[in-house]
XYZ file of C-alpha atoms in Angstrom:
769
model
C 153.614 160.749 -8.883
C 150.374 159.151 -10.132
C 149.960 155.404 -9.658
C 146.671 155.017 -11.512
C 147.974 152.240 -13.731
C 149.424 150.288 -10.802
C 146.277 150.772 -8.733
C 144.136 149.500 -11.583
C 146.431 146.508 -12.017
C 146.245 145.613 -8.339
C 142.473 146.124 -8.247
C 142.033 143.579 -11.039
C 144.198 141.121 -9.166
C 142.337 141.774 -5.891
C 139.012 141.036 -7.595
C 140.448 137.757 -8.916
C 141.838 136.775 -5.506
C 138.591 137.636 -3.696
C 136.666 135.485 -6.170
C 139.068 132.610 -5.528
C 138.699 133.115 -1.772
C 134.936 132.886 -2.092
C 135.330 129.619 -4.062
C 137.475 128.262 -1.226
C 134.780 129.235 1.272
C 132.146 127.569 -0.905
C 134.154 124.327 -0.965
C 134.540 124.423 2.824
C 130.805 124.988 3.281
C 130.070 122.099 0.915
C 132.382 119.849 2.921
C 130.641 120.926 6.131
C 127.176 120.300 4.705
C 128.060 116.887 3.279
C 129.444 115.810 6.647
C 126.262 116.938 8.365
C 124.056 114.602 6.280
C 126.475 111.678 5.865
C 125.205 108.168 6.655
C 127.071 106.501 9.513
C 127.381 102.712 9.733
C 129.893 102.351 12.549
C 132.323 103.988 14.925
C 134.802 104.639 12.128
C 132.183 106.556 10.130
C 131.323 108.638 13.181
C 134.967 109.547 13.693
C 135.428 110.423 10.035
C 132.291 112.580 10.035
C 133.378 114.469 13.154
C 136.856 114.969 11.776
C 135.589 116.238 8.422
C 133.118 118.533 10.144
C 135.795 119.889 12.469
C 138.197 120.413 9.580
C 135.557 122.261 7.544
C 134.574 124.522 10.420
C 138.213 125.272 11.197
C 138.845 126.082 7.546
C 135.847 128.417 7.394
C 137.136 130.161 10.503
C 140.536 130.659 8.844
C 138.975 132.039 5.662
C 136.784 134.571 7.514
C 139.005 137.667 7.288
C 136.165 140.204 7.478
C 137.127 143.654 6.193
C 140.856 143.085 6.567
C 142.920 143.346 3.379
C 143.396 139.983 1.681
C 146.926 140.955 0.672
C 149.171 143.919 1.323
C 152.250 143.429 -0.785
C 153.900 141.987 -3.841
C 157.460 140.882 -4.554
C 158.974 140.582 -8.029
C 162.078 138.444 -8.377
C 164.723 139.347 -10.901
C 164.537 137.365 -14.111
C 167.358 135.608 -15.961
C 168.489 136.388 -19.507
C 165.896 139.065 -19.992
C 163.031 136.851 -18.845
C 160.570 138.206 -16.287
C 161.048 136.677 -12.867
C 158.413 135.177 -10.582
C 156.049 137.512 -8.741
C 154.112 136.771 -5.562
C 151.413 138.623 -3.693
C 151.865 138.419 0.078
C 148.813 138.330 2.339
C 147.199 137.085 5.520
C 146.493 133.608 4.206
C 147.229 131.485 1.161
C 144.691 131.678 -1.668
C 144.664 129.460 -4.756
C 142.493 129.346 -7.873
C 140.385 126.321 -8.839
C 143.465 124.787 -10.481
C 145.380 125.132 -7.190
C 147.657 127.762 -8.683
C 148.796 130.086 -5.875
C 147.418 133.623 -6.094
C 148.327 134.899 -2.622
C 151.021 133.413 -0.379
C 150.799 133.373 3.401
C 153.070 135.993 4.977
C 154.650 133.247 7.081
C 155.736 131.120 4.098
C 159.518 131.002 3.449
C 159.128 132.602 0.024
C 157.619 135.685 1.709
C 160.750 136.421 3.753
C 162.176 138.673 1.050
C 159.187 140.981 1.369
C 160.307 141.886 4.878
C 164.068 141.489 4.663
C 165.206 142.866 1.317
C 167.343 146.009 1.527
C 169.325 148.052 -0.940
C 172.494 146.347 0.238
C 170.994 142.837 0.087
C 168.072 142.603 -2.315
C 167.594 138.834 -1.841
C 166.988 138.512 -5.571
C 164.167 141.072 -5.758
C 163.818 143.643 -8.466
C 160.776 145.288 -6.865
C 158.822 145.300 -3.622
C 155.349 146.774 -3.663
C 153.171 147.739 -0.695
C 149.475 147.806 -1.539
C 146.938 149.782 0.489
C 143.455 148.243 0.484
C 140.327 149.473 2.195
C 136.969 147.676 2.011
C 138.021 145.579 -0.998
C 139.248 148.625 -2.876
C 142.889 149.335 -3.706
C 143.599 152.891 -2.585
C 147.338 153.179 -3.170
C 150.629 151.491 -3.983
C 154.235 152.138 -3.005
C 157.040 150.643 -5.106
C 160.675 150.141 -4.153
C 163.051 149.088 -6.921
C 166.296 147.250 -6.246
C 169.419 147.408 -8.376
C 171.149 144.250 -9.568
C 174.823 143.464 -9.018
C 175.719 145.887 -11.833
C 173.711 148.750 -10.344
C 171.024 148.438 -13.033
C 167.352 148.957 -12.226
C 164.543 146.999 -13.802
C 162.130 149.926 -14.176
C 158.945 150.178 -16.214
C 159.549 151.721 -19.619
C 157.886 155.017 -18.789
C 159.740 155.575 -15.502
C 163.196 157.134 -15.250
C 164.809 157.365 -11.844
C 168.271 157.404 -10.343
C 169.480 154.811 -7.937
C 171.345 155.803 -4.821
C 174.704 154.368 -3.855
C 172.848 151.748 -1.783
C 170.917 150.575 -4.830
C 167.496 151.908 -3.824
C 165.382 154.394 -5.694
C 164.250 157.613 -4.015
C 166.835 157.738 -1.297
C 167.756 154.146 -0.634
C 165.323 153.875 2.256
C 166.455 151.535 5.011
C 162.878 150.907 6.066
C 160.807 148.320 4.244
C 157.844 150.175 2.747
C 158.439 153.453 4.568
C 155.284 155.047 3.249
C 153.118 152.140 4.363
C 154.903 152.030 7.720
C 154.506 155.720 8.457
C 150.887 155.665 7.318
C 150.204 152.806 9.732
C 151.973 154.587 12.571
C 150.064 157.773 11.901
C 146.622 156.197 12.150
C 144.557 157.012 15.229
C 144.664 154.418 17.998
C 141.537 152.315 18.498
C 142.093 151.000 22.013
C 143.082 147.585 20.641
C 146.445 146.524 19.283
C 146.372 145.722 15.581
C 148.659 143.376 13.706
C 151.691 144.749 11.846
C 151.791 142.010 9.235
C 151.896 144.536 6.374
C 154.741 146.608 7.814
C 157.066 144.162 9.591
C 160.622 145.417 9.323
C 163.766 143.391 8.698
C 165.066 143.226 12.272
C 161.588 142.268 13.451
C 161.197 139.575 10.793
C 164.452 137.895 11.798
C 163.091 137.534 15.333
C 159.697 136.302 14.159
C 161.263 133.548 12.024
C 163.853 132.419 14.578
C 163.949 128.650 15.253
C 161.427 127.129 17.621
C 163.886 125.359 19.914
C 165.362 127.049 22.966
C 164.840 130.387 24.662
C 164.780 133.563 22.563
C 165.260 136.697 24.669
C 164.167 139.987 23.067
C 165.198 143.292 24.655
C 163.440 146.292 23.142
C 162.768 149.845 24.234
C 159.538 151.811 23.808
C 157.983 151.706 20.355
C 160.238 148.972 18.977
C 157.258 146.690 18.381
C 158.407 143.925 20.723
C 154.876 142.947 21.716
C 153.698 142.800 18.114
C 156.814 140.850 17.169
C 156.188 138.323 19.942
C 152.575 137.788 18.835
C 153.509 137.489 15.163
C 156.186 135.001 16.176
C 153.529 132.895 17.884
C 151.484 132.954 14.656
C 154.553 132.095 12.583
C 155.530 129.172 14.795
C 151.998 127.765 14.664
C 152.074 128.000 10.866
C 155.517 126.380 10.604
C 155.141 123.726 13.318
C 151.382 123.278 13.310
C 151.232 119.534 13.916
C 153.453 119.843 16.979
C 152.164 123.065 18.515
C 148.460 122.406 18.001
C 148.999 119.245 20.030
C 151.277 120.790 22.672
C 149.694 124.256 22.819
C 150.987 127.826 22.776
C 150.705 130.150 25.784
C 150.985 133.955 25.686
C 151.509 135.599 29.094
C 150.870 139.299 29.710
C 151.244 141.526 32.780
C 147.576 142.177 33.568
C 144.024 141.610 32.258
C 143.890 145.123 30.747
C 146.928 144.340 28.598
C 145.473 140.983 27.507
C 142.290 142.749 26.449
C 144.435 145.187 24.467
C 146.217 142.450 22.488
C 143.496 139.802 22.228
C 142.537 140.574 18.609
C 146.021 140.317 17.124
C 146.348 136.552 16.769
C 142.778 135.983 15.498
C 143.448 138.660 12.835
C 146.393 136.514 11.734
C 144.238 133.401 11.494
C 145.237 131.858 14.835
C 142.545 131.414 17.482
C 143.856 128.424 19.443
C 146.412 130.278 21.579
C 145.932 130.600 25.350
C 146.235 134.145 26.751
C 146.806 134.524 30.487
C 148.441 136.482 33.252
C 150.764 134.666 35.654
C 148.103 134.609 38.367
C 145.575 133.386 35.802
C 147.649 130.227 35.410
C 147.096 129.453 39.092
C 143.567 128.056 39.055
C 140.894 128.652 41.700
C 142.663 131.679 43.175
C 140.699 134.910 42.874
C 142.945 137.964 43.080
C 141.124 140.605 45.110
C 143.841 142.067 47.319
C 146.984 144.145 46.962
C 150.267 143.935 48.837
C 152.257 147.013 49.698
C 155.523 147.190 47.816
C 157.725 145.873 50.618
C 155.546 142.786 51.057
C 155.243 142.288 47.307
C 159.029 142.330 46.989
C 159.422 139.844 49.839
C 156.839 137.397 48.480
C 158.571 137.426 45.097
C 161.972 136.622 46.607
C 163.482 133.193 45.861
C 163.970 132.629 49.597
C 160.250 131.916 49.735
C 160.949 128.564 48.053
C 162.698 127.412 51.240
C 160.085 129.042 53.467
C 157.229 127.199 51.732
C 159.090 123.879 51.851
C 159.836 124.264 55.552
C 156.261 125.390 56.251
C 155.027 122.122 54.794
C 157.556 120.065 56.728
C 156.334 121.597 59.990
C 152.855 120.247 59.179
C 154.225 116.689 58.973
C 154.504 116.066 62.700
C 154.033 113.175 65.130
C 151.425 113.251 67.856
C 152.410 114.653 71.248
C 150.060 112.352 73.150
C 148.589 108.893 72.653
C 145.122 108.643 71.089
C 142.520 105.935 71.796
C 140.756 104.428 68.780
C 137.575 102.346 69.329
C 137.450 99.117 67.316
C 134.276 97.199 67.854
C 133.991 96.554 71.584
C 137.697 97.121 72.133
C 140.041 100.096 72.272
C 143.441 100.334 70.580
C 145.949 103.023 71.387
C 147.711 105.055 68.711
C 150.950 105.780 70.507
C 152.838 109.002 69.871
C 156.053 106.983 69.509
C 154.547 105.052 66.589
C 153.671 108.243 64.785
C 157.189 109.646 65.193
C 158.715 106.595 63.485
C 156.186 106.588 60.639
C 156.410 110.334 59.980
C 160.195 110.124 59.753
C 159.976 107.273 57.232
C 157.296 109.056 55.206
C 159.426 112.185 54.921
C 162.153 110.113 53.261
C 159.805 108.551 50.703
C 159.503 110.029 47.198
C 156.302 111.687 46.100
C 154.303 114.709 47.094
C 152.754 115.398 50.475
C 149.134 114.442 49.766
C 150.196 111.307 47.941
C 152.283 110.136 50.926
C 149.402 110.824 53.304
C 147.661 107.632 52.191
C 150.784 105.626 52.909
C 151.030 107.157 56.385
C 147.407 106.274 57.105
C 147.779 102.716 55.829
C 150.944 102.099 57.835
C 149.442 103.450 61.058
C 146.232 101.450 60.623
C 148.132 98.264 59.740
C 150.259 98.575 62.871
C 147.201 99.059 65.073
C 145.461 96.130 63.365
C 148.415 93.825 64.020
C 148.516 94.918 67.643
C 144.764 94.392 68.039
C 144.830 91.029 66.333
C 147.741 89.709 68.338
C 146.301 90.967 71.604
C 142.789 89.587 71.251
C 143.763 86.295 69.643
C 145.995 85.683 72.646
C 143.211 86.600 75.048
C 140.647 84.531 73.180
C 138.515 87.531 72.307
C 139.128 87.618 68.531
C 135.952 88.351 66.614
C 137.237 86.691 63.454
C 138.355 89.835 61.669
C 141.387 89.488 59.387
C 144.093 92.099 59.793
C 143.230 93.807 56.468
C 139.600 94.148 57.460
C 140.627 95.458 60.857
C 142.890 98.040 59.255
C 140.016 99.272 57.072
C 137.776 99.473 60.113
C 140.393 101.478 62.019
C 140.910 103.897 59.131
C 137.162 104.551 59.010
C 137.006 105.487 62.685
C 136.515 109.211 63.297
C 139.205 109.477 66.024
C 141.724 107.890 63.645
C 140.829 110.323 60.835
C 141.200 113.253 63.202
C 144.573 112.003 64.405
C 145.802 111.445 60.849
C 144.788 114.997 59.947
C 146.948 116.281 62.808
C 149.872 114.050 61.863
C 149.841 114.467 58.087
C 146.995 116.774 56.998
C 145.529 116.782 53.514
C 146.209 120.335 52.310
C 145.694 122.616 49.357
C 148.094 125.400 48.467
C 145.582 127.894 49.830
C 145.327 125.959 53.106
C 149.085 125.956 53.605
C 149.568 129.643 52.823
C 146.535 130.785 54.827
C 147.672 128.833 57.881
C 151.272 130.006 57.503
C 150.575 133.731 57.183
C 147.905 133.621 59.887
C 150.050 132.079 62.642
C 153.180 133.845 63.948
C 154.397 130.553 65.414
C 154.222 128.837 62.014
C 155.948 131.804 60.382
C 158.794 131.614 62.876
C 159.135 127.864 62.403
C 159.262 128.224 58.625
C 161.276 131.436 58.380
C 163.847 131.107 61.145
C 167.320 131.498 59.668
C 165.883 132.426 56.256
C 163.927 135.608 56.941
C 164.534 138.401 59.411
C 162.138 139.107 62.279
C 160.972 142.193 60.407
C 160.247 140.160 57.270
C 158.273 137.546 59.200
C 156.196 140.348 60.717
C 155.520 141.711 57.225
C 154.150 138.360 56.070
C 151.706 138.004 58.960
C 148.048 138.761 58.337
C 145.052 137.831 60.501
C 143.347 134.559 59.619
C 140.058 134.741 57.785
C 137.022 132.739 58.817
C 136.988 130.920 55.495
C 139.324 130.545 52.535
C 136.609 132.185 50.453
C 137.070 135.353 52.489
C 140.814 135.652 51.842
C 141.744 138.565 49.562
C 144.552 136.795 47.720
C 147.148 138.975 46.017
C 149.078 138.519 42.791
C 152.193 137.567 44.754
C 150.188 135.019 46.771
C 149.248 133.198 43.567
C 152.887 132.378 42.802
C 153.394 131.098 46.368
C 150.267 128.946 46.176
C 151.580 127.493 42.928
C 154.889 126.708 44.641
C 153.041 124.984 47.472
C 150.906 122.935 45.089
C 154.013 121.359 43.576
C 155.033 120.061 47.003
C 151.521 119.117 48.080
C 150.247 117.442 44.935
C 146.561 116.842 44.148
C 144.176 116.462 47.047
C 141.975 114.122 45.027
C 142.729 110.466 44.474
C 144.876 110.279 41.327
C 142.786 109.584 38.239
C 143.894 107.313 35.397
C 146.284 109.226 33.159
C 144.789 110.852 30.098
C 145.342 108.720 27.035
C 148.110 109.987 24.828
C 147.099 110.990 21.349
C 148.370 107.885 19.592
C 148.976 108.738 15.938
C 147.086 105.602 14.907
C 144.247 105.252 17.410
C 141.608 107.688 18.670
C 139.044 106.619 21.277
C 139.621 103.001 20.337
C 139.062 103.550 16.615
C 141.935 102.623 14.282
C 142.637 105.622 12.051
C 145.326 103.932 9.983
C 142.864 103.271 7.173
C 142.138 106.956 6.721
C 144.104 109.516 4.785
C 146.888 111.449 6.494
C 144.836 114.646 6.366
C 141.851 113.070 8.132
C 144.092 111.367 10.683
C 145.916 114.607 11.486
C 142.652 116.529 11.709
C 141.228 113.912 14.083
C 144.143 114.329 16.428
C 143.881 118.125 16.313
C 140.180 118.008 17.111
C 140.796 115.588 19.972
C 143.466 117.864 21.409
C 141.169 120.878 21.053
C 138.406 118.997 22.883
C 140.840 117.796 25.537
C 141.823 121.382 26.300
C 138.223 122.191 27.166
C 138.354 119.529 29.872
C 141.139 121.263 31.803
C 138.650 122.326 34.470
C 138.475 118.654 35.493
C 142.113 118.718 36.533
C 142.900 119.013 40.190
C 144.152 122.512 40.899
C 147.623 121.106 41.606
C 147.841 119.549 38.121
C 149.391 121.893 35.563
C 148.735 122.290 31.852
C 152.040 122.539 29.973
C 152.743 124.149 26.601
C 155.010 123.513 23.647
C 155.891 127.202 23.333
C 155.470 130.077 25.766
C 155.554 133.770 24.844
C 156.144 136.103 27.799
C 155.617 139.837 27.332
C 156.770 142.536 29.777
C 158.945 139.843 31.342
C 161.106 142.414 33.100
C 158.338 142.878 35.687
C 158.087 139.239 36.747
C 159.372 138.252 40.171
C 161.590 135.171 40.561
C 158.641 133.305 42.091
C 156.442 134.197 39.109
C 159.159 133.002 36.745
C 159.029 129.638 38.531
C 155.293 129.477 37.731
C 156.199 129.873 34.053
C 158.931 127.286 34.212
C 156.453 124.661 35.438
C 154.255 125.256 32.363
C 157.196 124.799 29.993
C 156.990 121.434 28.230
C 159.835 121.588 25.716
C 162.141 124.439 26.725
C 160.861 126.631 23.871
C 160.113 130.201 24.987
C 160.082 133.738 23.613
C 160.801 136.221 26.410
C 160.155 139.868 25.594
C 160.729 142.978 27.677
C 162.770 146.037 28.495
C 164.810 146.297 31.681
C 164.527 150.064 31.341
C 160.803 149.651 32.021
C 161.062 147.288 35.022
C 158.571 148.834 37.430
C 157.344 146.235 39.929
C 158.774 145.890 43.426
C 159.813 142.276 42.845
C 160.982 142.602 39.227
C 164.169 140.805 38.265
C 167.329 142.881 38.320
C 168.608 141.773 34.928
C 168.080 139.328 32.087
C 170.798 137.161 33.651
C 168.667 136.934 36.796
C 165.660 135.891 34.689
C 167.664 133.146 32.984
C 169.078 131.957 36.318
C 165.531 131.154 37.423
C 164.323 129.665 34.138
C 167.496 127.585 33.664
C 167.165 127.046 29.885
C 168.047 123.584 28.610
C 170.271 125.039 25.911
C 172.159 128.291 25.479
C 169.610 131.132 25.060
C 169.677 133.585 22.160
C 169.421 137.299 22.888
C 168.320 139.837 20.286
C 168.002 143.605 20.769
C 165.403 145.688 18.945
C 167.081 149.052 18.421
C 164.657 151.056 16.290
C 161.523 152.728 17.674
C 158.760 152.797 15.085
C 155.891 153.943 17.294
C 157.400 156.540 19.621
C 158.289 159.823 17.851
C 161.687 161.458 18.088
C 160.404 164.386 20.165
C 159.127 162.059 22.889
C 162.195 159.811 22.968
C 164.541 162.798 23.221
C 162.463 164.253 26.063
C 162.413 160.923 27.962
C 166.084 159.995 27.350
C 167.523 161.826 30.426
C 165.101 159.935 32.669
C 166.218 156.605 31.194
C 169.858 157.604 31.630
C 169.323 158.006 35.382
C 166.969 155.045 35.836
C 168.906 152.513 33.748
C 172.317 153.946 32.799
C 173.404 150.717 31.083
C 170.621 150.924 28.490
C 170.588 153.103 25.394
C 167.258 154.463 24.132
C 166.028 153.156 20.782
C 166.527 155.204 17.630
C 163.342 156.849 16.319
C 162.316 156.649 12.663
C 159.905 159.573 12.576
C 158.959 162.936 14.002
C 155.434 163.808 15.083
C 155.823 167.583 14.726
C 154.730 168.284 18.300
C 157.190 169.217 21.059
C 156.262 167.917 24.539
C 154.446 170.550 26.608
C 155.347 171.045 30.293
C 153.014 173.086 32.507
C 154.075 173.639 36.116
C 151.513 175.737 37.982
C 150.533 176.842 41.463
C 148.383 174.364 43.429
C 145.279 176.552 43.170
C 145.521 176.461 39.367
C 146.323 172.770 39.065
C 142.800 171.429 38.475
C 141.900 174.019 35.850
C 145.231 173.580 34.060
C 144.882 169.784 34.006
C 141.372 169.955 32.576
C 142.414 172.492 29.922
C 145.511 170.513 28.927
C 143.529 167.282 28.663
C 140.801 168.912 26.599
C 143.461 170.389 24.293
C 145.005 166.965 23.679
C 141.629 165.303 23.076
C 140.777 167.892 20.448
C 144.234 167.749 18.870
C 144.209 164.003 18.175
C 140.488 163.368 17.592
C 139.290 160.773 16.717
C 142.332 159.232 18.426
C 142.740 158.117 22.019
C 144.152 160.093 24.965
C 145.447 158.743 28.286
C 145.962 160.673 31.495
C 148.667 158.830 33.447
C 149.095 159.426 37.183
C 150.537 157.794 40.254
C 148.244 154.992 41.426
C 147.659 156.820 44.722
C 146.303 159.849 42.868
C 144.126 158.068 40.296
C 140.721 158.487 41.928
C 141.282 162.131 42.853
C 142.491 162.947 39.335
C 139.542 161.147 37.782
C 137.199 163.281 39.870
C 138.951 166.496 38.711
C 138.537 165.507 35.065
C 134.872 164.618 35.452
C 134.097 167.795 37.380
C 135.762 169.669 34.519
C 133.254 168.196 32.069
C 135.513 165.510 30.582
C 134.191 161.994 30.066
C 137.222 160.202 31.484
C 137.077 156.417 31.929
C 138.954 154.004 34.163
C 139.457 151.145 31.672
C 139.536 148.573 34.478
C 135.820 149.237 34.972
C 134.076 146.324 33.261
C 131.014 148.482 32.578
C 133.059 151.056 30.615
C 134.350 151.076 27.035
C 137.756 150.144 28.383
C 140.721 151.210 26.297
C 138.387 151.981 23.379
C 137.176 155.117 25.187
C 138.358 158.455 23.798
C 139.832 159.458 27.173
C 141.129 157.041 29.808
C 142.968 157.476 33.074
C 145.660 155.000 34.083
C 148.010 154.396 36.959
C 151.580 154.676 35.753
C 152.263 151.350 37.456
C 149.940 149.584 34.987
C 150.683 151.405 31.725
C 153.326 149.027 30.371
C 152.777 147.903 26.806
C 149.904 150.287 26.022
C 149.922 153.117 23.485
C 147.830 156.210 22.834
C 147.777 159.074 20.374
C 148.369 161.584 23.159
C 149.340 161.274 26.812
C 149.058 163.721 29.713
C 151.415 162.783 32.548
C 150.288 164.212 35.893
C 152.782 165.024 38.654
C 155.812 163.210 37.218
C 157.692 163.880 40.461
C 155.162 161.830 42.409
C 155.562 158.960 39.954
C 159.351 159.192 40.253
C 159.180 158.881 44.050
C 157.686 155.408 43.823
C 159.080 153.149 46.519
C 160.687 155.979 48.495
C 159.778 156.828 52.090
C 161.001 160.408 51.735
C 159.092 163.037 49.723
C 161.026 164.378 46.770
C 163.480 161.465 46.638
C 163.584 159.861 43.201
C 164.147 156.095 43.030
C 165.429 154.037 40.111
C 162.160 152.096 39.994
C 160.117 155.277 40.224
C 162.056 156.817 37.334
C 161.614 153.651 35.266
C 157.882 153.908 35.932
C 158.006 157.537 34.822
C 159.903 156.531 31.681
C 157.089 154.104 30.844
C 154.503 156.876 31.267
C 156.462 159.353 29.145
C 156.859 156.940 26.228
C 153.228 155.841 25.764
C 152.214 158.429 23.091
C 152.532 158.001 19.345
C 151.952 161.694 18.617
C 151.729 164.152 21.519
C 152.989 164.395 25.114
C 152.027 166.889 27.842
C 152.973 167.171 31.522
C 151.033 168.967 34.251
C 152.435 169.467 37.751
C 152.327 171.732 40.765
C 155.129 169.877 42.567
C 158.806 169.932 41.639
C 159.748 168.087 38.500
C 162.345 165.299 38.663
C 165.834 166.616 37.863
C 165.870 164.575 34.642
C 162.978 166.665 33.283
C 164.406 170.052 34.147
C 165.981 171.676 31.114
């Protein structure tokens, strides 16, 4: 059916909206320029200028949408008594004409909900929903869905005659919102970066995105259900709806690894939000460079909640009295720091509140004061007093090198790295901390030889969570600084803002908060930045100790936790969502929502992978697909001598089949380098996306370890030796493990179009037809 009239209509409206957008940009530039040349007579003028400048620059940043479509949809509400109802265009940001009449509404506004949620059963008052395809400021297509009223009548244009289905929708009563637009988006070639789905959000996704801010929202979703995109769009929605609160408190998005963060980093800026913090769990633990890897048994042990007790006991063993007396020179005299004194003071200090480093000062002051009293009483009696008051004597004693050395033995000033390095490098300390908590075998696993310097330690991802745990107990090593001034709603840097308009006052506070966030490097490494809302993706792979890192960054109890237990692949991953919640201990009852429809992964791939999921996670059902790709998965099992040639040929076939799309070869981590060499010797330009000098995930052909493929998607995937992937964590060749099969399930469900397998070893039983 031709849509020339509708396309022309939308093109005229697009031209009008783009002109209005340019006027809005012009006003923002004028505001910026006037602030730049404003005359300042006092501190208040300086504040107002900076606030206006910051507001103008922020507004220009919001209005810079580049080549992205300004709008993507339109909703027409049903009129009353034959009158035409209201119509709204839905887009990335709100646009108004010079009379402030709305032309385009922000997709996050309440009135836009119907665009995503209306169905044939519940039209939400709509008579029509239109999806508009725009490329480079040109309307290229439209897709209309008409909704019947309560009498089954359709409000169709005069020249269109169609029949409504029993559900009230035209052309089949489609359950998907904008199925043509959705399938067109899904069929586009991957770019190596996740794009937003703002134009094709479906009803079940929209309900999650617009859920209330308070509390913990837990989202379980299988491959292709869009859980990552939903989580990111929810962050954008919450910032739009609760901007004053969340711009002050901050929003944190946590991903599983730097490669994944690079993959998603453009989504929020494309939605007009650039103030969100993206990080991995280890990235939240400052001044710890991750350069090492633990084997799976050690990784599992370090993520175990028992390590909370081990770390606490390890610290307690460092708070110890002297074994022998120590002589301290004071002027011409000598005072003796008796071991018995230190035992009494250490015991009292352990009972005091506060962290370890904070109590160290109290221990030093008490020891020095006791020695000063003893000195003063002794030499006054003997007539040898030099006139020093006890306070001065105490200061003199504390400055003496022997006293400092003794205090460091009694109650050392420690960082989290110091504590962990000492603990893992000394079998005696490990036994003291782990006795009765860990087995002898587990204590042996934790031991590693001491390094010459902390800079030489190859910290691992699991170490970062333990260091964070230690920092809570230790506290800052530096002397506490005055607390940062709260952002008083009436005062900023001593300037009273009450005389200024609400908009200027609010903007001043936002700019101050934004500046304050840039000063976070001044914090001691044991001081944590907290956030008003935290989004956690691939949460099923977090260990209990890593979940505790997250909990410490939680300011308000507001979190969105996204994942799929069927894709839990790490050695220390939580066993269930109940186990995750047990660690996080939400302040109110959490809400769980399941995404059940797979939009990205085609039916052929999900059906092929379903038997593997059934073995790996029998309690989980695979999501329901909405589309077919038209390509049945290809399995090639060959003799070892033909393996390399077959792999190269299969990979080349997939690259050619999906060009200009992206292809991933997914292998066991142990086989990555050897497989990469086979591909390159076969003339294929394969890239390890972790290589900072490469194109990363934007390359046409990448090679990935199955252990790190979570959350990524490609047009085509070649899975190499699925049996080897399925053996992950097993000590016996050929034995499939639940975690190995979950890792395999992740690998199998990465493609949006085509899947191929190449193997010379036996296939897992779940893949044998």
